[in-house]
CSV table of C-alpha atoms and ligand atoms in Angstrom, one decimal:
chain,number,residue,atom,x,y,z
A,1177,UNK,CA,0.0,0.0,0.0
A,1178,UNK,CA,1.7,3.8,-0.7
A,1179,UNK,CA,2.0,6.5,1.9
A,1180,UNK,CA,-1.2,7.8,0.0
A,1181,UNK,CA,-3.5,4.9,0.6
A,1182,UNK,CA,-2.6,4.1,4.4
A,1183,UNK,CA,-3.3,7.9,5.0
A,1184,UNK,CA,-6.0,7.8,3.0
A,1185,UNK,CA,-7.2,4.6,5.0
A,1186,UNK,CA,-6.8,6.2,8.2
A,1187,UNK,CA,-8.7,9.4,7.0
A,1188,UNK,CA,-11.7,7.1,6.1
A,1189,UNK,CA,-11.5,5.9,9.3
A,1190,UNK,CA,-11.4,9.0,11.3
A,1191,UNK,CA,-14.3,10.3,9.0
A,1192,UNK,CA,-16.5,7.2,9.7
A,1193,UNK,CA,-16.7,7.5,12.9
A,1194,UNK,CA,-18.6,11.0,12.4
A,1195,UNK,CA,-20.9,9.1,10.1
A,1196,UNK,CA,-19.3,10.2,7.0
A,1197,UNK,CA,-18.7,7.8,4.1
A,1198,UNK,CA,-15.8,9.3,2.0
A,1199,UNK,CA,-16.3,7.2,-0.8
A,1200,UNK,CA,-19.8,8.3,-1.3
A,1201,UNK,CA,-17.9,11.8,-1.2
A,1202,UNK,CA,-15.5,11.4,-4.0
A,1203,UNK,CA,-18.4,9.6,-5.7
A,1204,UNK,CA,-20.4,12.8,-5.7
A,1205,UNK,CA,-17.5,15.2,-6.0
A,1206,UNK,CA,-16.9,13.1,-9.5
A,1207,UNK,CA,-19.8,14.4,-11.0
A,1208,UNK,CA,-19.6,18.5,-10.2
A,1209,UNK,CA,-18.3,19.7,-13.0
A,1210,UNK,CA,-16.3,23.3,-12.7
A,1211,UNK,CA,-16.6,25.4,-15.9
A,1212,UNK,CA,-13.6,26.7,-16.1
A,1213,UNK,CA,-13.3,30.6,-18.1
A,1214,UNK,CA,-11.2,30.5,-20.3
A,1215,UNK,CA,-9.7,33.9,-20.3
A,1216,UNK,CA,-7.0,33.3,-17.4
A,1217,UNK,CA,-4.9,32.7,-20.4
A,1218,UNK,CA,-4.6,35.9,-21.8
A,1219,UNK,CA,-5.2,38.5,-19.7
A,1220,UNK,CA,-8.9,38.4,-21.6
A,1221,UNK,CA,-7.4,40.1,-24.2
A,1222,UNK,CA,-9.4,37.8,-27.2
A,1223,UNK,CA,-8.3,37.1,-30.6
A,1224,UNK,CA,-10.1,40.0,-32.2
A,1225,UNK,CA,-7.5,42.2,-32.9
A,1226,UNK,CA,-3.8,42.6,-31.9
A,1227,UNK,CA,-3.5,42.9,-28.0
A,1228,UNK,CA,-7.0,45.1,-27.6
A,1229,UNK,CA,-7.0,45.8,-23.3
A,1230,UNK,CA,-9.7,45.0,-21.5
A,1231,UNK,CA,-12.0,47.6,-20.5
A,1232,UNK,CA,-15.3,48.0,-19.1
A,1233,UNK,CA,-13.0,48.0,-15.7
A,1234,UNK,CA,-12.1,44.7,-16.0
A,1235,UNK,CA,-8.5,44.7,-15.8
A,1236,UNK,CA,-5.7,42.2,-15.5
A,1237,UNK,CA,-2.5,43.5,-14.2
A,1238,UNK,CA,0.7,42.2,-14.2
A,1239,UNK,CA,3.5,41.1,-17.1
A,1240,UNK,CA,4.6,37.6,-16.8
A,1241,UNK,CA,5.9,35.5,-19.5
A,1242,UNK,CA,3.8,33.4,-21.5
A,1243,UNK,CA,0.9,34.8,-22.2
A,1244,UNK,CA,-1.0,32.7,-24.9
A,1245,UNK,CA,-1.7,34.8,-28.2
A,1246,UNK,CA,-3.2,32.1,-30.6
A,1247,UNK,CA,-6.3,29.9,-30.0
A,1248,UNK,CA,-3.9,27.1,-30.6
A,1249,UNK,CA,-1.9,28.3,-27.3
A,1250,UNK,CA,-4.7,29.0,-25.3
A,1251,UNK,CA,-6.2,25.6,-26.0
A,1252,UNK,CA,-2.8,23.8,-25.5
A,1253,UNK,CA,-2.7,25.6,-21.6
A,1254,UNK,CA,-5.7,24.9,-20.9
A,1255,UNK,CA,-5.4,21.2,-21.7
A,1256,UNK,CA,-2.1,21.6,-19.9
A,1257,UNK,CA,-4.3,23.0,-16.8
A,1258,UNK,CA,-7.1,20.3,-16.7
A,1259,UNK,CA,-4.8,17.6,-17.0
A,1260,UNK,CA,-3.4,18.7,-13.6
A,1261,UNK,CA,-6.4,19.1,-11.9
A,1262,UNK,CA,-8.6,16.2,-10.8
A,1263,UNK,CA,-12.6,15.3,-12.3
A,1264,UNK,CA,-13.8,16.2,-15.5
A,1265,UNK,CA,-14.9,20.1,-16.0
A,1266,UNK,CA,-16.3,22.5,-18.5
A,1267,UNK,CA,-14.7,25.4,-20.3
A,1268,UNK,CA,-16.5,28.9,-20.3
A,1269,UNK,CA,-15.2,30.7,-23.4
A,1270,UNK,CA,-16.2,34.5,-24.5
A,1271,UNK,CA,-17.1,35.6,-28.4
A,1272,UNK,CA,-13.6,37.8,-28.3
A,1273,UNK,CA,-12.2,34.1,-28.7
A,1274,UNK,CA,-14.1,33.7,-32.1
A,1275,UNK,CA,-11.6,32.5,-34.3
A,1276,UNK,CA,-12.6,34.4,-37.9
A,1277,UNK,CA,-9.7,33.8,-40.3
A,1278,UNK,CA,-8.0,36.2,-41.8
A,1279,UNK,CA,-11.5,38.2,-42.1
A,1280,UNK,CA,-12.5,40.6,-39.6
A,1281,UNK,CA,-16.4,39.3,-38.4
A,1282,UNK,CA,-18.5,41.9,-36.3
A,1283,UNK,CA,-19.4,40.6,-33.5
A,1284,UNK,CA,-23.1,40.9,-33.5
A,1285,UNK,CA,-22.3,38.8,-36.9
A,1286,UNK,CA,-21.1,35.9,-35.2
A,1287,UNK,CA,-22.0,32.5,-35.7
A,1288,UNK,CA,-21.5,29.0,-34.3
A,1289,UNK,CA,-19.1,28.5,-37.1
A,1290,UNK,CA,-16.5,31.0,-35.4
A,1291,UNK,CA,-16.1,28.6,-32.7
A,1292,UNK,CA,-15.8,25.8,-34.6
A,1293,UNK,CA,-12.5,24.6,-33.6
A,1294,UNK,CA,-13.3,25.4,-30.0
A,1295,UNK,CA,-16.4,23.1,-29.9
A,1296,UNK,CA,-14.5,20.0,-31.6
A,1297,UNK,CA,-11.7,20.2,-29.6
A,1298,UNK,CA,-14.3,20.3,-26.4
A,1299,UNK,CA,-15.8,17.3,-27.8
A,1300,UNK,CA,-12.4,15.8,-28.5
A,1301,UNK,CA,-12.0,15.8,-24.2
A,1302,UNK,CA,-15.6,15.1,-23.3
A,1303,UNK,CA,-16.8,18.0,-22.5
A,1304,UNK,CA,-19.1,20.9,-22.0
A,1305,UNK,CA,-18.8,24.0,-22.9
A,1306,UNK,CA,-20.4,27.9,-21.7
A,1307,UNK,CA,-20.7,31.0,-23.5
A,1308,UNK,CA,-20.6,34.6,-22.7
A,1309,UNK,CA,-21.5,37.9,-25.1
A,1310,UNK,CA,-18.3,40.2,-24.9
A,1311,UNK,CA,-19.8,43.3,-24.5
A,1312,UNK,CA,-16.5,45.0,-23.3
A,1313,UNK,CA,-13.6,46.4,-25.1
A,1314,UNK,CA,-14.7,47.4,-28.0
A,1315,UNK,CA,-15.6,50.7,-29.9
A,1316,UNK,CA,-19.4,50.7,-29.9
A,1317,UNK,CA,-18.4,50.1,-26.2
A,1318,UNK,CA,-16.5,53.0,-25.5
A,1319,UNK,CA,-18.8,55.3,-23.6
A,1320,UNK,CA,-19.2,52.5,-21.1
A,1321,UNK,CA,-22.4,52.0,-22.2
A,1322,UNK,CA,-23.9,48.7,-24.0
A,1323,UNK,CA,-27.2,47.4,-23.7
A,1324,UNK,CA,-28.3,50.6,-21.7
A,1325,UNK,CA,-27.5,52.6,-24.0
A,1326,UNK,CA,-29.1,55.7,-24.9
A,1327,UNK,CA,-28.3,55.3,-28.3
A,1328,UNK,CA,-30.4,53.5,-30.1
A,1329,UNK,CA,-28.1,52.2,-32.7
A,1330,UNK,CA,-25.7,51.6,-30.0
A,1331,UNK,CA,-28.4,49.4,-28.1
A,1332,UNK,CA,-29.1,47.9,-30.8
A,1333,UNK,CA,-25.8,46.8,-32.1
A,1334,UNK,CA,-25.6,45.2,-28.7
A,1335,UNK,CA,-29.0,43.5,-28.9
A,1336,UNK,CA,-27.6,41.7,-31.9
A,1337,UNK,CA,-24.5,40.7,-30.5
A,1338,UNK,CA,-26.2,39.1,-27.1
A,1339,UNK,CA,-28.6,37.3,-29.6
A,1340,UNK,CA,-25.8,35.8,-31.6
A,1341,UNK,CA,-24.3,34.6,-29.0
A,1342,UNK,CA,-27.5,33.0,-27.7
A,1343,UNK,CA,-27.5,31.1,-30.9
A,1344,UNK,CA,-24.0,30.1,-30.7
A,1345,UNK,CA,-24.9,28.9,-27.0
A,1346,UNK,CA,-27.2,26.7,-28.8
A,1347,UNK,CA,-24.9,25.6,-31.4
A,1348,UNK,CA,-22.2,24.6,-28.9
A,1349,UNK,CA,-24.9,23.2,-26.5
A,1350,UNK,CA,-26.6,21.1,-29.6
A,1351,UNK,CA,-23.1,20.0,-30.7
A,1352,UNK,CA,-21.8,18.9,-27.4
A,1353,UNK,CA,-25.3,17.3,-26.7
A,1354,UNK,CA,-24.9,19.3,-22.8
A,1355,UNK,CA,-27.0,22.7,-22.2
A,1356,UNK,CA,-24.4,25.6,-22.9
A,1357,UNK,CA,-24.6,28.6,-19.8
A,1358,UNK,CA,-24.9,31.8,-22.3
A,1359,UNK,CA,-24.2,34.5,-19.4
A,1360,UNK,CA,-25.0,38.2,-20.0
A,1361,UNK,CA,-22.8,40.8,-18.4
A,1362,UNK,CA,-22.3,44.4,-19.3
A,1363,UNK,CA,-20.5,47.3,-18.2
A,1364,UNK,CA,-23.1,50.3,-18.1
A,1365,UNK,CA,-22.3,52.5,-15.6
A,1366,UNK,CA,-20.9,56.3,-14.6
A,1367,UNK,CA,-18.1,56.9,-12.4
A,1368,UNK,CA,-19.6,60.1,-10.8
A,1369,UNK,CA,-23.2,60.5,-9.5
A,1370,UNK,CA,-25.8,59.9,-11.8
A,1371,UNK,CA,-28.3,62.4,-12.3
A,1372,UNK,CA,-30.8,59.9,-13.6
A,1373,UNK,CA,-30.1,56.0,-12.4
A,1374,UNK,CA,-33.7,54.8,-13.9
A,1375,UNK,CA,-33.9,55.9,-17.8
A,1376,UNK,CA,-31.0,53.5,-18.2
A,1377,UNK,CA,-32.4,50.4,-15.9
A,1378,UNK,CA,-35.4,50.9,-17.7
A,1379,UNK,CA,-33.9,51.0,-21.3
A,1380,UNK,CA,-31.6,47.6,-19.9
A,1381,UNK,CA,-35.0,46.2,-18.9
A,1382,UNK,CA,-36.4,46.6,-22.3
A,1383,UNK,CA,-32.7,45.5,-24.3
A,1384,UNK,CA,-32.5,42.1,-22.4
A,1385,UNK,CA,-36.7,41.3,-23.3
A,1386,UNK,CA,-35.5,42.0,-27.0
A,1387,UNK,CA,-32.7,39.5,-26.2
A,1388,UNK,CA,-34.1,37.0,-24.9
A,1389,UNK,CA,-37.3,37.2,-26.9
A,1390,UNK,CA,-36.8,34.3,-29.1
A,1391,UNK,CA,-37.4,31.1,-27.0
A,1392,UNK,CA,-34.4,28.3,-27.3
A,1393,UNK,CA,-34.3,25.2,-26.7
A,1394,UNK,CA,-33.1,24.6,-23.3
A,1395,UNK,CA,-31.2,21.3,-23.5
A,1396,UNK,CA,-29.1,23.7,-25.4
A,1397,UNK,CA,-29.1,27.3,-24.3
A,1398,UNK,CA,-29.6,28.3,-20.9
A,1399,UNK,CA,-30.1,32.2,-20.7
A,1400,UNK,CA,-27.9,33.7,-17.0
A,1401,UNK,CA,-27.4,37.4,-16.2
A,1402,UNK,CA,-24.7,38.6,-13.7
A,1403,UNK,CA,-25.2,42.2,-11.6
A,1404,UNK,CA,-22.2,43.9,-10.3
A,1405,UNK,CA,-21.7,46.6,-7.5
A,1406,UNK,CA,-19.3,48.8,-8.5
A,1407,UNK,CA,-16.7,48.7,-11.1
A,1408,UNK,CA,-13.3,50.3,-11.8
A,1409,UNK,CA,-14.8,53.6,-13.9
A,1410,UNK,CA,-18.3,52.4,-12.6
A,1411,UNK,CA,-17.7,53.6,-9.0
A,1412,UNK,CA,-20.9,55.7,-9.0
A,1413,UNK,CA,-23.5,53.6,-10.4
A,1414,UNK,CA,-23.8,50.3,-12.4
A,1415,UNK,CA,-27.1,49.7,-14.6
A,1416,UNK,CA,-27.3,46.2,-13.7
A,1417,UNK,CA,-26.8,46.5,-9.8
A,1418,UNK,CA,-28.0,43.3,-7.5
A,1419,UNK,CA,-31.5,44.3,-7.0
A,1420,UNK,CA,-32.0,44.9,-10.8
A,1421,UNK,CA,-31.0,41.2,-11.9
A,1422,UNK,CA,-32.5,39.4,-8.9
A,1423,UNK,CA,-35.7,41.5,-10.6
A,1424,UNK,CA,-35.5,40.3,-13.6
A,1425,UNK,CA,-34.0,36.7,-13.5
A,1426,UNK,CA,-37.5,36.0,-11.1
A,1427,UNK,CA,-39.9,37.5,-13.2
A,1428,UNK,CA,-38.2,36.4,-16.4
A,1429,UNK,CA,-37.3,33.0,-15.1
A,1430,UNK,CA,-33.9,33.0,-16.1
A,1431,UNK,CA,-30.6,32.0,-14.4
A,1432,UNK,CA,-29.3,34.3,-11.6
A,1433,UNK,CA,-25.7,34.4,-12.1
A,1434,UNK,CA,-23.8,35.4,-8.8
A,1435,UNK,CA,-19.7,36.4,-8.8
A,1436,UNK,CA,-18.2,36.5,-5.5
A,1437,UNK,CA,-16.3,39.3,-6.5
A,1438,UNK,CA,-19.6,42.0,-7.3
A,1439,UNK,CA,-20.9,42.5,-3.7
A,1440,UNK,CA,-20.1,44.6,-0.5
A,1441,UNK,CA,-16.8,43.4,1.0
A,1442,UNK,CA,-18.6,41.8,3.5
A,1443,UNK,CA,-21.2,40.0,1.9
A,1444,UNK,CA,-20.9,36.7,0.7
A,1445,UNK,CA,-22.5,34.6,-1.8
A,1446,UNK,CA,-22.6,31.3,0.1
A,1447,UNK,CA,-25.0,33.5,2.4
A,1448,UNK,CA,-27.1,34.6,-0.6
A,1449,UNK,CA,-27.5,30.8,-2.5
A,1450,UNK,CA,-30.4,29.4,0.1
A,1451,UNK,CA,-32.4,32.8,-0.5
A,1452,UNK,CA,-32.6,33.6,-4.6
A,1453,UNK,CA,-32.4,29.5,-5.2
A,1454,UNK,CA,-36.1,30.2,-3.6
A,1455,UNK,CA,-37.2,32.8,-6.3
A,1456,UNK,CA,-34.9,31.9,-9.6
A,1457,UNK,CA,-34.7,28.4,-11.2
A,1458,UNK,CA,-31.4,28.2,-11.1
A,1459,UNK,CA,-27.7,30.1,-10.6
A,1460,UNK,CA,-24.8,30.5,-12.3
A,1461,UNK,CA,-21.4,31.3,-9.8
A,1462,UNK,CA,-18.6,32.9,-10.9
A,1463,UNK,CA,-16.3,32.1,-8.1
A,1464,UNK,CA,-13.7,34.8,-7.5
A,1465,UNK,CA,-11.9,36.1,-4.7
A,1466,UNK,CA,-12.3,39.8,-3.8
A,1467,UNK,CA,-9.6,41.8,-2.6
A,1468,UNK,CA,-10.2,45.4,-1.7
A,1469,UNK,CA,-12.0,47.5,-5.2
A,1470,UNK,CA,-10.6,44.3,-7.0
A,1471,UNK,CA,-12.9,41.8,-8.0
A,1472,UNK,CA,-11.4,38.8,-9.4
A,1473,UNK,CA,-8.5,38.0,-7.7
A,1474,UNK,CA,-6.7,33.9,-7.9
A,1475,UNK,CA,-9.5,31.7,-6.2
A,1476,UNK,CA,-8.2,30.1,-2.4
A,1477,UNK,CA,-9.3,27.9,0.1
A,1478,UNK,CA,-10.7,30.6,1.9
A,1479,UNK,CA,-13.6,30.5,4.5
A,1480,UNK,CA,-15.6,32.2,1.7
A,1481,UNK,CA,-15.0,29.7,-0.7
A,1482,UNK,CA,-15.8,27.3,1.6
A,1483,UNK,CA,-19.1,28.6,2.7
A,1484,UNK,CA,-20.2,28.6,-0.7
A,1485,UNK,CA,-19.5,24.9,-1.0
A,1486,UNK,CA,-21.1,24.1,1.8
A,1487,UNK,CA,-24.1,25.5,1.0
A,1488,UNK,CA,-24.4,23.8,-2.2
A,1489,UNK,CA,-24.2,21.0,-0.4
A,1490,UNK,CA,-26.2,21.6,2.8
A,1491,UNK,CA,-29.0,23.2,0.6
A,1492,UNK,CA,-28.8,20.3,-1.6
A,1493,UNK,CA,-28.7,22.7,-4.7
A,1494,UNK,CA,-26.2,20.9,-6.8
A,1495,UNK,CA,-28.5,20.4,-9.9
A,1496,UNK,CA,-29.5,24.2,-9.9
A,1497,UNK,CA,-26.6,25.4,-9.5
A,1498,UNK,CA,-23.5,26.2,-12.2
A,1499,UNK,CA,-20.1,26.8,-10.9
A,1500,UNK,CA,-17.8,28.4,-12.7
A,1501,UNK,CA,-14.9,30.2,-12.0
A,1502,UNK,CA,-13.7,34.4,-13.0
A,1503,UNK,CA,-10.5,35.8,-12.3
A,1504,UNK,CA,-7.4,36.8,-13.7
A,1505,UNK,CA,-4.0,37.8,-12.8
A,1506,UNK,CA,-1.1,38.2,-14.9
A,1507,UNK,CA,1.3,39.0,-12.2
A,1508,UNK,CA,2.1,34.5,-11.9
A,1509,UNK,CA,2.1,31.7,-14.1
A,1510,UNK,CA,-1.3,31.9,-15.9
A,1511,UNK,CA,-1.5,27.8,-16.2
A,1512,UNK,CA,-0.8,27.7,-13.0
A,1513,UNK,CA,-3.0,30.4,-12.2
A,1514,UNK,CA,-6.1,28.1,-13.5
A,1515,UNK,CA,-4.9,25.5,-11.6
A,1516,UNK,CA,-4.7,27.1,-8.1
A,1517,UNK,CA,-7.9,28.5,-8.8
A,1518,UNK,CA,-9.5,25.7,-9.7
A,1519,UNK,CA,-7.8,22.7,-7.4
A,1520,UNK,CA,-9.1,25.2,-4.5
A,1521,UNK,CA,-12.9,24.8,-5.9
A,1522,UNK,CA,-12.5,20.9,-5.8
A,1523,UNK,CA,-11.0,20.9,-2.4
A,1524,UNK,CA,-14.0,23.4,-1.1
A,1525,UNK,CA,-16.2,20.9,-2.7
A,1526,UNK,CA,-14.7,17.8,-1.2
A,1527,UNK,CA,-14.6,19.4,2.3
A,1528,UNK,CA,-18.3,20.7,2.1
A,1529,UNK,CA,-19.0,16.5,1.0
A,1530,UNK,CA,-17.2,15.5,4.1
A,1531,UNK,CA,-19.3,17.2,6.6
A,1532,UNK,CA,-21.7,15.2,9.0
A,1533,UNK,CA,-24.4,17.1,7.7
A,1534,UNK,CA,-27.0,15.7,10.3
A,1535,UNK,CA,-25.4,16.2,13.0
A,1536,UNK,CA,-24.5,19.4,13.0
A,1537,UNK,CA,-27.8,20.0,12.0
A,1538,UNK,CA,-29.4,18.0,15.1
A,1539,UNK,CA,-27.9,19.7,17.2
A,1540,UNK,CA,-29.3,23.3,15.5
A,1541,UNK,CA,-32.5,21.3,15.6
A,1542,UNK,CA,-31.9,20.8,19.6
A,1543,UNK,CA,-30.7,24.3,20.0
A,1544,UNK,CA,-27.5,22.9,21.1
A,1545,UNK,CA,-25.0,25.5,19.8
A,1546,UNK,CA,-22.4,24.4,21.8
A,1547,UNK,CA,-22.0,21.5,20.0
A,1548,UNK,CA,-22.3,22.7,16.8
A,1549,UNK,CA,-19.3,25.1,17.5
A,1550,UNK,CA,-17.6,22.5,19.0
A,1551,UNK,CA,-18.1,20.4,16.1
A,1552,UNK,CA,-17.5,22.7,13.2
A,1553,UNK,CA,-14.3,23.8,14.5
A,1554,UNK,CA,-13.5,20.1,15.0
A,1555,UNK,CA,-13.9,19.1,11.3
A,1556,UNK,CA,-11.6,21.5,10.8
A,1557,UNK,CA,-8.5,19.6,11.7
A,1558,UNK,CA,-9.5,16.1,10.3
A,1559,UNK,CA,-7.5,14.8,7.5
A,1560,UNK,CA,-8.8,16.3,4.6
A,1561,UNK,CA,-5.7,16.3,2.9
A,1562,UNK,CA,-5.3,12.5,3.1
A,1563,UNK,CA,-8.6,12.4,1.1
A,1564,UNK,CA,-8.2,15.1,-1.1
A,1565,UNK,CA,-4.9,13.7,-2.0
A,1566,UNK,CA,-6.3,10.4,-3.0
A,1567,UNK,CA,-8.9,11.5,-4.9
A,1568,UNK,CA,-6.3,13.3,-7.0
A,1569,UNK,CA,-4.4,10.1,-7.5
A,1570,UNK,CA,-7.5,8.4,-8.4
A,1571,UNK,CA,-8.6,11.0,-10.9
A,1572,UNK,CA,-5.0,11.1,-12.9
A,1573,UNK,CA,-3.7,14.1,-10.9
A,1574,UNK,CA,-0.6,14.9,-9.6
A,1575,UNK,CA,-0.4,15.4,-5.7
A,1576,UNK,CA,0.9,18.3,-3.4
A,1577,UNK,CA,3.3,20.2,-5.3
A,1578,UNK,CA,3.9,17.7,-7.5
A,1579,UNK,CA,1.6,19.4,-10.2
A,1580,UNK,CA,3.8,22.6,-9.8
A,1581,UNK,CA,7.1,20.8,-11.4
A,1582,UNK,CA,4.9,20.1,-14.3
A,1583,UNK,CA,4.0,23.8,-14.5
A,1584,UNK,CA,7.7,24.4,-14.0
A,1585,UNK,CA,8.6,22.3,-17.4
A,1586,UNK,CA,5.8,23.7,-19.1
A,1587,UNK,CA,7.2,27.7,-18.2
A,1588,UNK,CA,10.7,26.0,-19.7
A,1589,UNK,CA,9.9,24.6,-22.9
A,1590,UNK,CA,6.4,26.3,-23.7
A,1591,UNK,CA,5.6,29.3,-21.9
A,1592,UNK,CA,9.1,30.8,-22.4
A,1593,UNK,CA,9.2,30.4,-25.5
A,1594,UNK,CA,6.4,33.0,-26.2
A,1595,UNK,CA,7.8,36.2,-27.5
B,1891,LIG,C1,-16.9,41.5,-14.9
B,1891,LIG,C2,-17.7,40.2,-14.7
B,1891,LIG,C3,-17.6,39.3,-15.9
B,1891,LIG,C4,-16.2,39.2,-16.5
B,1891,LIG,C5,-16.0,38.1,-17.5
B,1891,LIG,C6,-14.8,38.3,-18.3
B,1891,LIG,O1,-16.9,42.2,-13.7
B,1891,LIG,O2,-17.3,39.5,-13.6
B,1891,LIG,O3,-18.1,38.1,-15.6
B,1891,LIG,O4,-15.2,39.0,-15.5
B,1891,LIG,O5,-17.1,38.1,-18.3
B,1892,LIG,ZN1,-18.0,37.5,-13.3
């Protein structure tokens, strides 16, 4: 038996005796997938146009090496990054990743056929794929208005992009024979007061209805829209604020997506997951780790991160909810980047699946708070790690640090190789 498996032996064990099967864990834990965004890999720059920045105050800072600059590259790291990750997952790509020749496409004339190479290299690895209009960075974007607009040529030139990429939702959805998460999320906003905050909610209101107006068919296309408190440039006043989306997603029925990184400092998502899962038929989460008037720093196994796990679990929301992953940092290894990110959502995952769930809840039920201190801060020093490492080994994944030496060749003969 290896060091792995005695410790791993041990752990079940020790996690029996609380009632908790770990097999059944990893058995569940196999079958979250993590859609994973793609645009860790460049700095979301896109392959529209030669190194177009970000905007829309989304911003990735930092200069290290390796950046990818082709589709090619970007697919290659991020086959590099799921191989070192354990479980199968999803990519979440953007329409600045359309891959148009060597003609320039508009985007609101973008088809299915742009992303071509994307969807048959998904279906190459088995699997799923989500989608998200890019309506950032970009001319008709430059007042840091989109969809709210108060131009009507600029609204509308929006409008057609959002529906386009509905269709190509579908088209990657149909292909990979797995509903496709087509996420809206726009800029709008001012940096300075507003002196009118409803003409543009009201024109938003009106945009998304003209989106969403032709029906799909959902075992293809699932429609989500993501609100935002404040942004860098947005400071003031954002269009599509919390209360506007949780509006809309319940009255239009569609999918409430939630980032970690676009509330109050001290506001958490895991807190809001039992409430709008009551009102909205399902969520999309962009997990992301605030840090100060950033939004979407390198995920980590923080207590955040693990109280949105462990309300997925305890809430038993798994089906209705989509987890996905946004942030960026070009400051470190971008492959590596994905990896940390996404190894810490497993782990959340696989700690929120160890938890004697009814216990800790009997004693709530018995008003014994004592004991469900006691206990919670008990789980917290059982060997997790012993677990988590033998699920990796079990799913093809490196263990410890060991997935940081591959990173290590990659940098050396990929990565610095970039110009
Ligand atoms: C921006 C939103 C949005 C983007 C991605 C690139 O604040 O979080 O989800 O990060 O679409
Ligand atoms: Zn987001």
């Amino acid at each position: 038996m290896s060091g792995i498996e005695a410790a791993y032996e041990q752990a079940k064990e020790r996690y029996a005796a609380y009632g908790v099967d770990t097999e059944k864990a990893m058995d569940v834990l196999r079958r979250i997938p993590v859609s994973m965004h793609c645009w860790q890999g460049d700095d979301v720059v896109g392959f529209e146009s030669a190194g177009s920045i970000a905007d829309g105050g989304i911003m990735a800072t930092g200069n290290y090496p390796g950046r990818a600059r082709t589709p090619q590259e970007l697919r290659n790291d991020i086959e590099k990054a799921f191989s070192l990750i354990p479980g199968k997952h999803r990519l979440n790509l953007h329409a600045c990743y359309a891959e148009t020749g060597r003609v320039k496409v508009d985007r609101s004339q973008l088809t299915i056929e742009h992303f071509g190479n994307w969807v048959t290299w998904a279906g190459s690895l088995g699997i799923g794929m989500d989608f998200n209009p890019t309506c950032f960075a970009h001319p008709k974007a430059a007042t840091g208005f989109t969809l709210a607009s108060a131009d009507v040529s600029i609204r509308q030139y929006w409008i057609d992009h959002c529906i386009a990429c509905r269709h190509i939702g579908a088209g990657i959805g149909k292909a990979l024979g797995n509903p496709c998460v087509t996420n809206i999320w726009i800029p709008d906003g001012y940096k300075d007061m507003p002196a009118d905050r409803k003409s543009p909610r009201e024109r938003l209101e009106r945009s998304l209805d003209a989106v969403l107006a032709e029906r799909l068919n959902p075992a293809w296309n699932l429609d989500s829209v993501e609100c935002k408190l404040f942004g860098i440039g947005s400071e003031s006043y954002v269009v599509g604020s919390h209360e506007f989306y949780m509006g809309y997603a319940v009255s239009r029925k569609v999918i409430l997506c939630l980032d970690a990184g676009h509330f109050h400092p001290t506001e958490e998502i895991g807190d809001k997951l039992s409430s709008v899962l009551l009102f909205v038929p399902e969520v999309l989460l962009h997990v992301s780790r605030g840090v100060r008037w950033d939004s979407d720093h390198v995920v980590i196994l923080s207590d955040a991160l693990e109280n949105i796990a462990s309300e997925l679990v305890r809430s038993d929301a798994l089906d209705r909810v989509h987890v996905g992953l946004d942030f960026f940092d070009a400051s470190i290894n971008r492959v590596a980047a994905w990896v940390i990110g996404t190894r810490c959502m497993v782990k959340a995952l696989l700690i929120a699946l160890l938890e004697p769930r009814e216990q800790l809840r009997g004693y709530e039920e018995e008003g014994d708070f004592t004991s469900r201190l006691a206990l919670m801060e008990e789980l917290k020093t059982l060997p997790f790690g012993a677990v988590w490492d033998y699920y990796c080994t079990q799913q093809g994944a490196p263990v410890g640090m060991a997935w940081m030496d591959e990173i290590k060749t990659y940098e050396r003969n990929v990565l610095s190789r970039r110009g």
